[in-house]
Coordinates of C-alpha atoms in Angstrom, one line a residue:
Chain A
X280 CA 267.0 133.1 -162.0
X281 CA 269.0 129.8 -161.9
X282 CA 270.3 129.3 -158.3
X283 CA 271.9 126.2 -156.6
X284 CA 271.8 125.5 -153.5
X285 CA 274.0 122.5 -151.9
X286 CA 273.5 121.6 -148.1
X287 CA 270.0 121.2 -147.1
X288 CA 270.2 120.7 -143.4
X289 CA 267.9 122.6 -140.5
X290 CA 269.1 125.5 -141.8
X291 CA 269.6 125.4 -145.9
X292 CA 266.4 123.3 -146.3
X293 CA 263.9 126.1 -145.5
X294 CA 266.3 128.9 -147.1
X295 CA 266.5 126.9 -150.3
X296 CA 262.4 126.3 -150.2
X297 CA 261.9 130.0 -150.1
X298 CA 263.9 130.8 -153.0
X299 CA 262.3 128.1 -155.0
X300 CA 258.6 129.8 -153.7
X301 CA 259.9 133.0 -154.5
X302 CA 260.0 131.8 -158.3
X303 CA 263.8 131.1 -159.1
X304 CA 264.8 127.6 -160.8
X305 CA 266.5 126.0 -157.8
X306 CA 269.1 123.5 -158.7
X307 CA 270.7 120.6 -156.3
X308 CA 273.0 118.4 -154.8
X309 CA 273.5 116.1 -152.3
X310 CA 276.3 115.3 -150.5
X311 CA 275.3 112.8 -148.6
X312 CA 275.8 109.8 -151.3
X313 CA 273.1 106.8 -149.7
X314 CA 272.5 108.6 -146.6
X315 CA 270.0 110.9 -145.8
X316 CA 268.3 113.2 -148.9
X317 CA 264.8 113.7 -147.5
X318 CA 265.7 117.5 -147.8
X319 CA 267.2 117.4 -151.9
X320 CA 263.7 115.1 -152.6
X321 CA 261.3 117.6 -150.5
X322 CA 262.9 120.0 -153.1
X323 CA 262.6 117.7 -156.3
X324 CA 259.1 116.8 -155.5
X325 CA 258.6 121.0 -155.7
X326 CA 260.1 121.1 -159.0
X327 CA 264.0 121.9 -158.2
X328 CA 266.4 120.0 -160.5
X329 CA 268.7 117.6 -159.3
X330 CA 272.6 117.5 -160.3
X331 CA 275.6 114.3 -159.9
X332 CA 277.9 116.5 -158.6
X333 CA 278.7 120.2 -157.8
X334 CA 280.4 120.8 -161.3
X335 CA 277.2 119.6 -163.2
X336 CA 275.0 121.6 -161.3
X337 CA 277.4 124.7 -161.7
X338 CA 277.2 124.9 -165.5
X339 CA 273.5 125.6 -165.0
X340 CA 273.1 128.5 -162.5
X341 CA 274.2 132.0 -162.6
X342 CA 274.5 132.1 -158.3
X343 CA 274.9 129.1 -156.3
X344 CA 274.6 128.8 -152.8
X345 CA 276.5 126.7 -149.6
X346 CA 275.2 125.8 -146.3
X347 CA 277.1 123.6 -145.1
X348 CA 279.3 123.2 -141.3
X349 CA 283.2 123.6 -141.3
X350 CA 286.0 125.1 -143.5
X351 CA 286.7 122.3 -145.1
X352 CA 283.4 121.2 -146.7
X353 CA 283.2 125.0 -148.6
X354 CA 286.5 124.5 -150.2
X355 CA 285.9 120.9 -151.2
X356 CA 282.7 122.1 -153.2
X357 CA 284.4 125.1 -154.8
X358 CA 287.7 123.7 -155.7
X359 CA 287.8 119.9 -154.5
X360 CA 287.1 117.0 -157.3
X361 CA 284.3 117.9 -159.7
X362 CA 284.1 121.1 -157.8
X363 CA 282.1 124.0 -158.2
X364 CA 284.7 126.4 -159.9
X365 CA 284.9 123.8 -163.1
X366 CA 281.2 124.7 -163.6
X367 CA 280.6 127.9 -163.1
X368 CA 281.1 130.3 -165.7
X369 CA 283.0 133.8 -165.5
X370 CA 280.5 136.4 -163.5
X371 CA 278.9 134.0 -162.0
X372 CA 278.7 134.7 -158.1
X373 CA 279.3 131.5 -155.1
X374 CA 277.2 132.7 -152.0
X375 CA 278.1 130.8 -149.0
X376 CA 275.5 131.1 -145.4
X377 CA 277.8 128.5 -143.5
X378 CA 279.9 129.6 -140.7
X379 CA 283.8 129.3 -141.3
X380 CA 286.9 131.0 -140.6
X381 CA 287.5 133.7 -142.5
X382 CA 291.0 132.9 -143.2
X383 CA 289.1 130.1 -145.1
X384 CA 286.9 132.3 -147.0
X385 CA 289.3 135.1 -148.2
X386 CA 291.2 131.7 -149.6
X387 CA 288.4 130.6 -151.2
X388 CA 287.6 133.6 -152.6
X389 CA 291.4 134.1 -153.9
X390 CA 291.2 131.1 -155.9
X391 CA 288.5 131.5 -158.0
X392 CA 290.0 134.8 -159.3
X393 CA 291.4 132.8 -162.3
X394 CA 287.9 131.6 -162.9
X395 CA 286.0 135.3 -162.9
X396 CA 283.7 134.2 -160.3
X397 CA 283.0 136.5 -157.3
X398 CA 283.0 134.4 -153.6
X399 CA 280.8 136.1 -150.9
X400 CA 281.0 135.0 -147.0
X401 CA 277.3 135.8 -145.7
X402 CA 276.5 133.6 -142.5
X403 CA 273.7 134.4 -141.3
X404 CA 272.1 134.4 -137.4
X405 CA 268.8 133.5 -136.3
X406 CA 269.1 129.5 -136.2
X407 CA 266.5 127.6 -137.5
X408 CA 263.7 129.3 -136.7
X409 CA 264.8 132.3 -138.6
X410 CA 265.2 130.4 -141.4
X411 CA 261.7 129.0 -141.3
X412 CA 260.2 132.5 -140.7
X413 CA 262.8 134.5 -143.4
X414 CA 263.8 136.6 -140.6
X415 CA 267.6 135.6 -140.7
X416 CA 270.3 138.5 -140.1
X417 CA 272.7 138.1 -143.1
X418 CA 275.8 139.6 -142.5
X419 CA 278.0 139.4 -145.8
X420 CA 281.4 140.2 -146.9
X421 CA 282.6 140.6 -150.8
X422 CA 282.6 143.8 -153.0
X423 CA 280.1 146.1 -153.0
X424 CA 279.2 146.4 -156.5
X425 CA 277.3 142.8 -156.4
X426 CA 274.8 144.1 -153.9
X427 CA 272.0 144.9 -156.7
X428 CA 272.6 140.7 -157.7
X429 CA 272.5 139.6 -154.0
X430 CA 270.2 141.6 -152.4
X431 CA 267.3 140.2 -154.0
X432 CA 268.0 136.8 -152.9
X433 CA 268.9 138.1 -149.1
X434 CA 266.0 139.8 -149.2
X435 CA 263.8 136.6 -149.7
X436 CA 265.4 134.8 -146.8
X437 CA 266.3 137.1 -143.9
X438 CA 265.3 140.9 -142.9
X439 CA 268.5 142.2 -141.7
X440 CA 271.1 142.6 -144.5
X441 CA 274.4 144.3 -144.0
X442 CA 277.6 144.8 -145.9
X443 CA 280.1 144.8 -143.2
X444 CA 283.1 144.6 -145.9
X445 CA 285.4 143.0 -148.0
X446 CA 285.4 139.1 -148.5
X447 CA 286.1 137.6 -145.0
X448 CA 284.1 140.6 -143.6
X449 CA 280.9 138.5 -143.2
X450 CA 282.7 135.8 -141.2
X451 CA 284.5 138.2 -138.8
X452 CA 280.8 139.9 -138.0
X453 CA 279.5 136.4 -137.4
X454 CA 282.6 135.4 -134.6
X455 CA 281.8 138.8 -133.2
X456 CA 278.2 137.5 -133.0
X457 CA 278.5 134.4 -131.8
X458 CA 281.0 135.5 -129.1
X459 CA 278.9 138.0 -128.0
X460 CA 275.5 136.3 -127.8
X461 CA 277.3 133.1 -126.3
X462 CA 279.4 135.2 -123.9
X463 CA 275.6 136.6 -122.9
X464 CA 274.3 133.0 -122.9
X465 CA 277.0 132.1 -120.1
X466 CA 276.3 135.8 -117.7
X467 CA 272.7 134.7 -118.6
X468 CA 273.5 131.0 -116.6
X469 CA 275.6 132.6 -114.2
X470 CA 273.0 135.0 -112.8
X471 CA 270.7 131.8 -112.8
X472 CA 272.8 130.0 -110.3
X473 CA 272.7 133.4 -108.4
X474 CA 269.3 134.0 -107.8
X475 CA 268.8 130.1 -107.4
X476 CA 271.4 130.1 -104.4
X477 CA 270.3 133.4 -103.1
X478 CA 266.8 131.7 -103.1
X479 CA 264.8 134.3 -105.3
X480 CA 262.9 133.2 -108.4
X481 CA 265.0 133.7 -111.8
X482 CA 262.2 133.9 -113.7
X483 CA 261.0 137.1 -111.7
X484 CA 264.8 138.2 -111.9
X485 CA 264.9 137.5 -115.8
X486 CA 261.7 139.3 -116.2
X487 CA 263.1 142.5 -113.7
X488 CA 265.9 142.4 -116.0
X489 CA 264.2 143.0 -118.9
X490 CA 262.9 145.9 -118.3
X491 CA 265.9 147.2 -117.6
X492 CA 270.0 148.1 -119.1
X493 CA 270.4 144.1 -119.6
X494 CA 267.8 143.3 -121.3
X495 CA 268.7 141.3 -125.0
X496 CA 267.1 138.3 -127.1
X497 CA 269.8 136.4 -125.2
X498 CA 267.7 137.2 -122.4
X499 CA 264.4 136.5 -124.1
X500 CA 265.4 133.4 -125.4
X501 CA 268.0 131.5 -123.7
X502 CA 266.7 133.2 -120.0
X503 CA 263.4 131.9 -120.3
X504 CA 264.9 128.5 -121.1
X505 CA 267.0 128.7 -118.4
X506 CA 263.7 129.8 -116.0
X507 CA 262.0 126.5 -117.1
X508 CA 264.8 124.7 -117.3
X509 CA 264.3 123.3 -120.4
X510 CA 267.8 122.3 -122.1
X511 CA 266.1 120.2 -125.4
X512 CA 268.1 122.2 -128.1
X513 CA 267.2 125.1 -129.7
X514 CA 270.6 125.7 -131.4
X515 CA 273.0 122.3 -130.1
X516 CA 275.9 123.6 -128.1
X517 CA 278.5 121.8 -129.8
X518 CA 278.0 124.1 -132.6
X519 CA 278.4 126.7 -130.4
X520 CA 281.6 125.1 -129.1
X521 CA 282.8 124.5 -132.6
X522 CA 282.4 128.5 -133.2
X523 CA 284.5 129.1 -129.9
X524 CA 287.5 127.0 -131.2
X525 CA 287.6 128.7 -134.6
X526 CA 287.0 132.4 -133.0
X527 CA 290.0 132.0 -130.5
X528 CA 292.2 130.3 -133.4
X529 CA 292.0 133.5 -135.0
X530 CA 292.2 135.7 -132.0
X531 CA 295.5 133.9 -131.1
X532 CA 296.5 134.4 -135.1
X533 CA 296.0 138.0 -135.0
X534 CA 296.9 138.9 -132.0
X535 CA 293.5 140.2 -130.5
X536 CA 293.0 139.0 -126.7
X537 CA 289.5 138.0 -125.7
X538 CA 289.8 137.0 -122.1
X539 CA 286.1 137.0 -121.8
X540 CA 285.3 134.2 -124.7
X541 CA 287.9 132.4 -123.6
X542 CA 286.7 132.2 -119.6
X543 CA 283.5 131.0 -121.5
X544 CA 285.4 128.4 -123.7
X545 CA 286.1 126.7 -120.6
X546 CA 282.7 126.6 -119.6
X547 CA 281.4 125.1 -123.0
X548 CA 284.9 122.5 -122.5
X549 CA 283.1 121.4 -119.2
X550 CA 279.6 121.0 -121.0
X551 CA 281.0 119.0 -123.7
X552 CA 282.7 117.2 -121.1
X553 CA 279.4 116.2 -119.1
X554 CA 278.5 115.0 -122.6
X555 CA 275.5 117.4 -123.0
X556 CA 276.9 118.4 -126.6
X557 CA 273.3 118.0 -128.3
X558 CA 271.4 119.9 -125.3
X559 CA 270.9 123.2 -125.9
X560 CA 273.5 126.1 -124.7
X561 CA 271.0 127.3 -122.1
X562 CA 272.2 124.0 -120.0
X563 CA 275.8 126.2 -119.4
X564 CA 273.7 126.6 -116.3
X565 CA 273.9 122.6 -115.8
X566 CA 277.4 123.3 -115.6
X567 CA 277.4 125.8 -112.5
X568 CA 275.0 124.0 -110.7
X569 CA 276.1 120.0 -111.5
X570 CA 272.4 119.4 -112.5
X571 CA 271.4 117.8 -115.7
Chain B
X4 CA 251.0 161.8 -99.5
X5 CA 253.7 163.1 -97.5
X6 CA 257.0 161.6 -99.3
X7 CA 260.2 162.0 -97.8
X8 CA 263.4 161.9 -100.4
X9 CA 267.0 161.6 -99.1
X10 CA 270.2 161.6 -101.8
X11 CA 269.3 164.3 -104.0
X12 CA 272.0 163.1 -106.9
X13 CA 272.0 162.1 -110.8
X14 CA 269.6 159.6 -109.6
X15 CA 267.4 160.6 -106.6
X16 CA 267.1 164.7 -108.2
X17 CA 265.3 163.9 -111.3
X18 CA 263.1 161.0 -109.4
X19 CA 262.4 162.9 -106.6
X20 CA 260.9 166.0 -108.9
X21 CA 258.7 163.6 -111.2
X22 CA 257.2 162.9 -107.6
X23 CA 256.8 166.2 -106.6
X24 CA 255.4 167.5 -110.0
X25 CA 252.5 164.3 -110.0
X26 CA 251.5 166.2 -106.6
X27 CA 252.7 165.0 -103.9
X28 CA 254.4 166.9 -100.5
X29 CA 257.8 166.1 -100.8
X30 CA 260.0 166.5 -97.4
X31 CA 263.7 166.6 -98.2
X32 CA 267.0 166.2 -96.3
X33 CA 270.5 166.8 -97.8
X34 CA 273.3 164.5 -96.0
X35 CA 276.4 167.1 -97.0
X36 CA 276.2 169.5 -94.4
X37 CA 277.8 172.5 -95.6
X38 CA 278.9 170.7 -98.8
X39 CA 276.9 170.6 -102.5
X40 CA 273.0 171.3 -101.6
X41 CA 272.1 172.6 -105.6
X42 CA 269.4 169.7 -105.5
X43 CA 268.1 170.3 -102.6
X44 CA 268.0 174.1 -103.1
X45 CA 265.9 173.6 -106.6
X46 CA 263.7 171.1 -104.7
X47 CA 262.3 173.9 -102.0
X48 CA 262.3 176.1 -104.7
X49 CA 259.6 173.8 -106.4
X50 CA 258.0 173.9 -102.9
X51 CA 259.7 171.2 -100.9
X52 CA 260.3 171.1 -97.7
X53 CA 263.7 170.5 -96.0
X54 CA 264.4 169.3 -92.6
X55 CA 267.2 169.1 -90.2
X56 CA 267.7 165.5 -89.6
X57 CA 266.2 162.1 -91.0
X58 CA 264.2 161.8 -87.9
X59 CA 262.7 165.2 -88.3
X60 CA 262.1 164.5 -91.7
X61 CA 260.5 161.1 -90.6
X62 CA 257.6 162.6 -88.7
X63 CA 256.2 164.3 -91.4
X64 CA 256.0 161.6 -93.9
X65 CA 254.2 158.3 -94.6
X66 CA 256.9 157.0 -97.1
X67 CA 260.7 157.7 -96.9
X68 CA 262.5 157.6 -99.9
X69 CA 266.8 157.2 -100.1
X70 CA 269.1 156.5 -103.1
X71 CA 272.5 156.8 -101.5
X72 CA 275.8 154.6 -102.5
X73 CA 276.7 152.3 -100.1
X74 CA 275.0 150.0 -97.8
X75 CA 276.9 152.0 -94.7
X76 CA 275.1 155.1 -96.3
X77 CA 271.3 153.7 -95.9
X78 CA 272.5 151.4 -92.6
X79 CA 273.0 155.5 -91.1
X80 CA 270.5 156.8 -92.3
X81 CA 267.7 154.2 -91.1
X82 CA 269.1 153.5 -87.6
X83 CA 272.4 155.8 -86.9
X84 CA 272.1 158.9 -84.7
X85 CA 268.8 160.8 -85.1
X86 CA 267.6 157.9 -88.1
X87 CA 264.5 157.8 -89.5
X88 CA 263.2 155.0 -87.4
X89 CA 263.2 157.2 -84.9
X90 CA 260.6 159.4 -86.8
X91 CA 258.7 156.8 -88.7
X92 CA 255.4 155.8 -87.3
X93 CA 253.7 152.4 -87.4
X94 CA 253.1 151.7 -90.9
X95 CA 254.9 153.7 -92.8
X96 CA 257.5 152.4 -95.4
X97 CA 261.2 153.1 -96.0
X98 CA 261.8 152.7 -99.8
X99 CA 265.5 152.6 -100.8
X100 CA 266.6 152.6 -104.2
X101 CA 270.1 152.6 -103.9
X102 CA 272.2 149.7 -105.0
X103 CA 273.3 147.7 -101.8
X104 CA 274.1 143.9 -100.4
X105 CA 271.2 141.8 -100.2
X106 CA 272.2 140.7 -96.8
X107 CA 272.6 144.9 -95.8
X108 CA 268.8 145.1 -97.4
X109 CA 267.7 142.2 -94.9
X110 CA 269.3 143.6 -91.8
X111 CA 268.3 146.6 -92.3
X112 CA 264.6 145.3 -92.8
X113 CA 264.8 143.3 -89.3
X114 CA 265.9 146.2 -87.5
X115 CA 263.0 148.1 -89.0
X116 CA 260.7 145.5 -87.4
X117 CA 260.0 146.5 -83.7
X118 CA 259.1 150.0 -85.4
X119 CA 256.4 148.3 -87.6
X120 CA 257.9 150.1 -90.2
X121 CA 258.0 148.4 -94.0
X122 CA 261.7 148.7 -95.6
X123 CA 261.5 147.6 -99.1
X124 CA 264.8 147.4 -101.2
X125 CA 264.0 149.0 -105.3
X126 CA 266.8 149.0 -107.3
X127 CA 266.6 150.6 -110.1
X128 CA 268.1 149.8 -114.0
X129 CA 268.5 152.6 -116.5
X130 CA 270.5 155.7 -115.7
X131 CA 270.5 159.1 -115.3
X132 CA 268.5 159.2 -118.8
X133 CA 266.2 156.6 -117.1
X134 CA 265.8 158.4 -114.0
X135 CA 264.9 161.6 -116.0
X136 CA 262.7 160.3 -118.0
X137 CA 260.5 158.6 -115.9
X138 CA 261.6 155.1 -117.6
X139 CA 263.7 153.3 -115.0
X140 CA 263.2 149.3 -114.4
X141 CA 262.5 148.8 -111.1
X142 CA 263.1 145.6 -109.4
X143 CA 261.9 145.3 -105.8
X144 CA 262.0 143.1 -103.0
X145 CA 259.7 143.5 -99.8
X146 CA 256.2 142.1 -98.8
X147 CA 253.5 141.2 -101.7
X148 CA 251.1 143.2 -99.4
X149 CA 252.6 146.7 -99.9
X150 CA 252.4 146.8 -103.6
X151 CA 249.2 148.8 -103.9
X152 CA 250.7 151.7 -101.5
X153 CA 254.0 151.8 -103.3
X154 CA 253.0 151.2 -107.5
X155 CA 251.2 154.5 -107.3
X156 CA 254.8 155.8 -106.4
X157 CA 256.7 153.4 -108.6
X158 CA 254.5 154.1 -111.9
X159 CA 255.7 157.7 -111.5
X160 CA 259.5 157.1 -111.8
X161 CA 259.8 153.9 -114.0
X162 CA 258.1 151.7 -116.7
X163 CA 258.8 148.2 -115.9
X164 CA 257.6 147.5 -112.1
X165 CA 258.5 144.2 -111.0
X166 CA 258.4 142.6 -107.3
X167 CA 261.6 139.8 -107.4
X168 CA 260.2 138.4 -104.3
X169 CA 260.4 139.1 -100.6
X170 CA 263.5 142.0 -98.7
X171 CA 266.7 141.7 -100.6
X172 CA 265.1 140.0 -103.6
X173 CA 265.3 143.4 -105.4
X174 CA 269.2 143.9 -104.7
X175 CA 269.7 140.2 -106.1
X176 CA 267.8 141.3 -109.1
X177 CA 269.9 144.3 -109.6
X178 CA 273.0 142.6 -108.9
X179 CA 272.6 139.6 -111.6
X180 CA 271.7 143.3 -113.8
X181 CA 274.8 144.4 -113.6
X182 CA 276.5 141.0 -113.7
X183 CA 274.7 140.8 -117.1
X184 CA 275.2 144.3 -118.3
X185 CA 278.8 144.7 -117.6
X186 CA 279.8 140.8 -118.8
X187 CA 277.6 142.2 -121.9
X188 CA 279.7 145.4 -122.6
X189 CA 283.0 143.1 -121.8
X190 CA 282.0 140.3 -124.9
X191 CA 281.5 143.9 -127.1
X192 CA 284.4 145.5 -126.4
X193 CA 285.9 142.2 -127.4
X194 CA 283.8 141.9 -130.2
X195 CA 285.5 145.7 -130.9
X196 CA 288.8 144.7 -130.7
X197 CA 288.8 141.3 -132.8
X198 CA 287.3 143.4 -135.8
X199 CA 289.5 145.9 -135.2
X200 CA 292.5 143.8 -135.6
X201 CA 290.7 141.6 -138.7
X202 CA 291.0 145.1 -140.3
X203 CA 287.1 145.2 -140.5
X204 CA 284.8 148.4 -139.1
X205 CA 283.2 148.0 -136.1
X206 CA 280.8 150.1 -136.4
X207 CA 279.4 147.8 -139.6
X208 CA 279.8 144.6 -137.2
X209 CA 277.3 146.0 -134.7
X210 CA 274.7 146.7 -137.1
X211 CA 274.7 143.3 -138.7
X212 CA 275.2 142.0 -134.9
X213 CA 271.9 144.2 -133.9
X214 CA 269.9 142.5 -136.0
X215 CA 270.6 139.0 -134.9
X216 CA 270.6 137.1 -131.8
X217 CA 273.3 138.8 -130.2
X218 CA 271.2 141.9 -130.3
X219 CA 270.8 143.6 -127.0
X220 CA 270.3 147.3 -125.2
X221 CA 274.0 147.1 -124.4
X222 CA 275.1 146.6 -128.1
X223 CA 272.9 149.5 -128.7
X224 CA 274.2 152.3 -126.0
X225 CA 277.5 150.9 -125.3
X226 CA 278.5 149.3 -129.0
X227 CA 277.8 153.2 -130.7
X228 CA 280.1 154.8 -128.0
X229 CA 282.9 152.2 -128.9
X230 CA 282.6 152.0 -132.4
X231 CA 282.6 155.9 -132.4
X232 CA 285.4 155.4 -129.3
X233 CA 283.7 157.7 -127.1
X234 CA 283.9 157.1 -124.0
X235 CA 282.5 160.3 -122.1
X236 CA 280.9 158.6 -118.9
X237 CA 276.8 157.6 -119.3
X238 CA 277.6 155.3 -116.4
X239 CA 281.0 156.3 -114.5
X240 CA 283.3 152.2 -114.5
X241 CA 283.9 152.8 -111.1
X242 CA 280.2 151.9 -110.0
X243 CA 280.4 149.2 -112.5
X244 CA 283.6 147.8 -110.4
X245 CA 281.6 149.0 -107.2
X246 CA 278.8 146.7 -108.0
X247 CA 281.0 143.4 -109.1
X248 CA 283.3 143.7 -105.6
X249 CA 279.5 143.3 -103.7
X250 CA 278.6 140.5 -106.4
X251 CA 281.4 138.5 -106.0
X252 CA 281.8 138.8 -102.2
X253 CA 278.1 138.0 -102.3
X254 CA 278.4 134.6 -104.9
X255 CA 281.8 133.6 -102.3
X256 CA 279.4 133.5 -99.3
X257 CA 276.4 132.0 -100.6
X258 CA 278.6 129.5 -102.9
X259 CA 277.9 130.5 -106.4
X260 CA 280.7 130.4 -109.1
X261 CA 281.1 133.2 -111.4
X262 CA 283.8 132.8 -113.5
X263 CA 282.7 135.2 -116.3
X264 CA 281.6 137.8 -113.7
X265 CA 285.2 136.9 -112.3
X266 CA 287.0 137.6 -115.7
X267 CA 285.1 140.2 -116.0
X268 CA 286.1 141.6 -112.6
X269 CA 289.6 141.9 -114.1
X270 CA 289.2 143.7 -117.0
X271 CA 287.5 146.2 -114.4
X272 CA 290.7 146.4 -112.2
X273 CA 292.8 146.5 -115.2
X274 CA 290.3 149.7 -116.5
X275 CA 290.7 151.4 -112.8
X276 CA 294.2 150.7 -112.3
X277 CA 294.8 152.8 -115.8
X278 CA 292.9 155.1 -114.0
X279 CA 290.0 155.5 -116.4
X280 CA 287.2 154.9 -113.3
X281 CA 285.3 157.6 -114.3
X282 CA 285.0 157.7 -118.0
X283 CA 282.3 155.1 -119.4
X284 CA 283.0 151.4 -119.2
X285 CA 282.8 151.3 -123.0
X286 CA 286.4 152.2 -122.1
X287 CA 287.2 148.0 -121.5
X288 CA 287.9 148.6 -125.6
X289 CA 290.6 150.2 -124.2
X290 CA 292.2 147.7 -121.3
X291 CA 291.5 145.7 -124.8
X292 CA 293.9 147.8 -127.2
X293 CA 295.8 149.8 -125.0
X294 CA 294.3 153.3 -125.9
X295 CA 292.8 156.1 -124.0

C-alpha cells in the first residue's frame, strides 16, 4: 500500500521504518526546511519517496500518517497551506500517532468531511522504545468500519490495539494514560523520599512492592530509575508537562475535577522550574528531596 | 514447630490454616472474650490448640504469630498484662503481620530485647484473596540472621519474600504500598471520571491503558470494579484512610513531603465523610461524580 508518513522524530522514525520493512511504499516529508532530515534521508536511502510538501505527497498515498508534538502542527498539515486535505483523494484515511487535545482532533476530523476523507486520533504509549521494538499500545478513536484498513498497519507497529470510540476517543484514552502513569510516576518519587528519610533501602522497598497490590511498569521502570538515581531521560519530562497542561485544559472545559493530576501539575511546575525539563520524569524525586 | 497464631480474621484465618495444613502445631488464642470466636472454633476443629492468655500460649511455641489492627493491639499483646513476653523463651521469635507505625514496630522490638526474644515486623500486600491463596507479598523488616527460621514459614503463606532491611523496615515497606496503591486507584478513578464526562467508555479506556505504560495491578482489580461501578468492598476505604493517617503522621515527623499522598488523603475524608468507609475505595469514582 502507499502510506505517508510526515514527522520522523524518536518516535515516527522507527514507526515509519517498520512500515516500509513491512513492504508498503512509504512516502515523505520534512518539515524541517534546512534543519535536521537525517530521519526523511535514513528513509530515502531505504527506498521511501520524497515529497515538496504535504499536498504533493497526499495525491500519492491512500493512508498517511502524523507524528508530530502539539495541536497545532496536525491541523497545519491537514488543512494549513499546501495541506494534506488538497491531496488526498475521497476515502482516503489521515492516521495521526501524536498526542493532542481532542477538542483539536474531533475539529480536524470535522473538516475534512467535505473532502471524504476519514481522520483517526490513535496516540500511542510505549515511548521510544516501544517504537523500536513494535510493541506500542495504540489506542485509536474514528469509526469502526475502518478497522479491517487500519488494523494491518497497527498491527505492524504496536501489540496492543484498541478501539476506545469515536474520533477524539483515542486522545481522551491517551490523557487518561498519561495522567495516570504520571500521577504513579509522582507516588512512585514520593515513597522514594520515604524510605530514604526513614533510612531503609528503596530499592528493597521498590522490589517488596512489586510483589505486591502496587506493583505496575511505572514501578518497573521509573522505580528502578528512581533506586539508581539515574534521571538521563527516558521520556523528557517536559513532554510530560506539556500533556498535564492540555489534560487539565480539558478537565476545566468539561467540568471533570482531577484534584490528584493537578497536586502533580504542581510538582512537574517545580521541576521545570529547577530547569530539569530534558531529565527524565523519574527526577520528580529531585523535587522532594532538593537534589539534582 | 510449635506456631502460635493470634487475630484469627480475613487475614490471620486463611494464613494461619495454610500453616497448620503444611504440618505444623498451631497454638491459638482469640482476643474477643465472649465475642466472635468462628475462626478460632474451625481452627481446633482442624486440631489446634487454644489457650487462655498470650502468655500461656507463649510457652508452648517457638514462633508467635499476630495480625491484629492497630499498633495499641500488638503493643498488648507483646508486653500488656499476661503478654507473650512473658511466655516466650530465649530465642524464640514474635512475627507480626499486621500493618503498624514503624516507630510502634521498633519499640516494641526493644522491649522484646532483655527477653532475647526476635520481633520481626511482616507486612503483608494482597488481600483476603492473597491471604487465601497462599500468594501474599511479604515485606519484612528484622535481623538478616533470622531468615532461614522464618522463610520456611513465609514460603507457606506468600510468593514474593522480601527482607526491606532491619525492625520497622517492613512497615515502611508496606506503608510506601499503600501510599502507591491508593494514589494509584485515586489517578484511575480520575482517569474514570474525565472519560466519563468526554462522553467516552471507560471500560474501553482501561484496556487500551492496560496495555501501555500506565498498566498496573490496580488498573486491573480496581479499574474493572469502576468501570463496571461496583464497589462491593475487596479492601474496606476505611483501612485505606487508616493506613494514610499513620503515613502522613509518620512523613510529618521524619520530614518527608507528600503532597500526592496529602491530596490523596482528601479524597479519603471526602469518601468517609459520605460515609462510604466500608464499601471498596474504587468508590473515590464516586467523591469524583457524586454517585453512590
Amino acid at each position: 500500500m502507499n502510506i505517508g508518513f510526515i514527522g520522523l522524530g524518536t518516535m515516527g522514525r522507527p514507526m515509519a521504518e517498520h512500515l516500509q520493512r513491512a513492504g508498503h511504499a512509504l512516502h515523505v516529508w520534512g518539515r524541517l526546511q534546512g534543519g535536521s532530515v537525517s530521519g526523511i534521508e535514513a528513509l530515502v536511502a531505504l527506498g521511501a519517496i520524497r515529497h515538496t510538501s504535504p499536498a504533493a505527497l497526499a495525491c500519492h498515498v491512500d493512508i498517511v500518517c502524523t507524528n508530530v508534538t502539539a495541536s497545532a502542527d496536525v491541523e497545519a498539515l491537514a488543512h494549513g497551506p499546501q495541506g494534506l486535505v488538497e491531496g488526498l483523494a475521497p476515502g482516503s484515511i489521515h492516521v495521526d500517532f501524536s498526542t493532542i487535545a481532542p477538542t483539536a482532533a474531533r475539529r480536524i476530523a470535522a473538516a475534512y468531511a467535505e473532502a471524504g476523507v476519514d481522520f483517526v486520533d490513535a496516540p500511542v504509549s510505549g515511548g521510544g522504545t516501544g517504537a523500536l521494538a513494535a510493541s506500542l499500545a495504540i489506542m485509536w478513536g474514528g469509526k469502526e468500519e475502518l478497522a479491517p484498513r487500519l488494523n494491518p498497519i497497527f498491527g505492524v507497529l504496536g501489540k496492543s490495539i484498541v478501539r476506545v470510540g469515536d474520533v477524539g476517543a483515542g486522545q481522551v484514552a491517551k490523557g487518561c494514560n498519561q495522567m495516570v502513569m504520571v500521577a504513579a510516576i509522582a507516588a512512585c518519587a514520593e515513597a522514594a523520599r520515604l524510605a530514604q528519610a526513614s533510612g531503609v533501602d528503596f530499592g528493597r522497598v521498590r522490589q517488596a512492592m512489586l510483589g505486591g497490590s502496587a506493583g505496575s511498569r511505572v514501578l518497573e521502570v521509573f522505580g528502578e530509575r528512581m533506586a539508581n538515581r539515574d534521571f538521563t531521560a527516558g521520556v523528557e519530562a517536559r513532554l510530560h508537562h506539556k500533556d498535564f497542561a492540555l489534560l487539565l485544559d480539558e478537565a476545566a472545559r468539561i467540568g471533570a475535577p482531577l484534584p490528584v493530576a493537578a497536586q502533580v501539575e504542581q510538582l512537574l511546575n517545580a521541576l521545570m522550574g529547577n530547569g530539569w525539563g530534558k531529565r527524565d520524569t523519574a527526577c520528580l524525586l529531585g523535587v522532594l528531596d532538593g537534589r539534582e
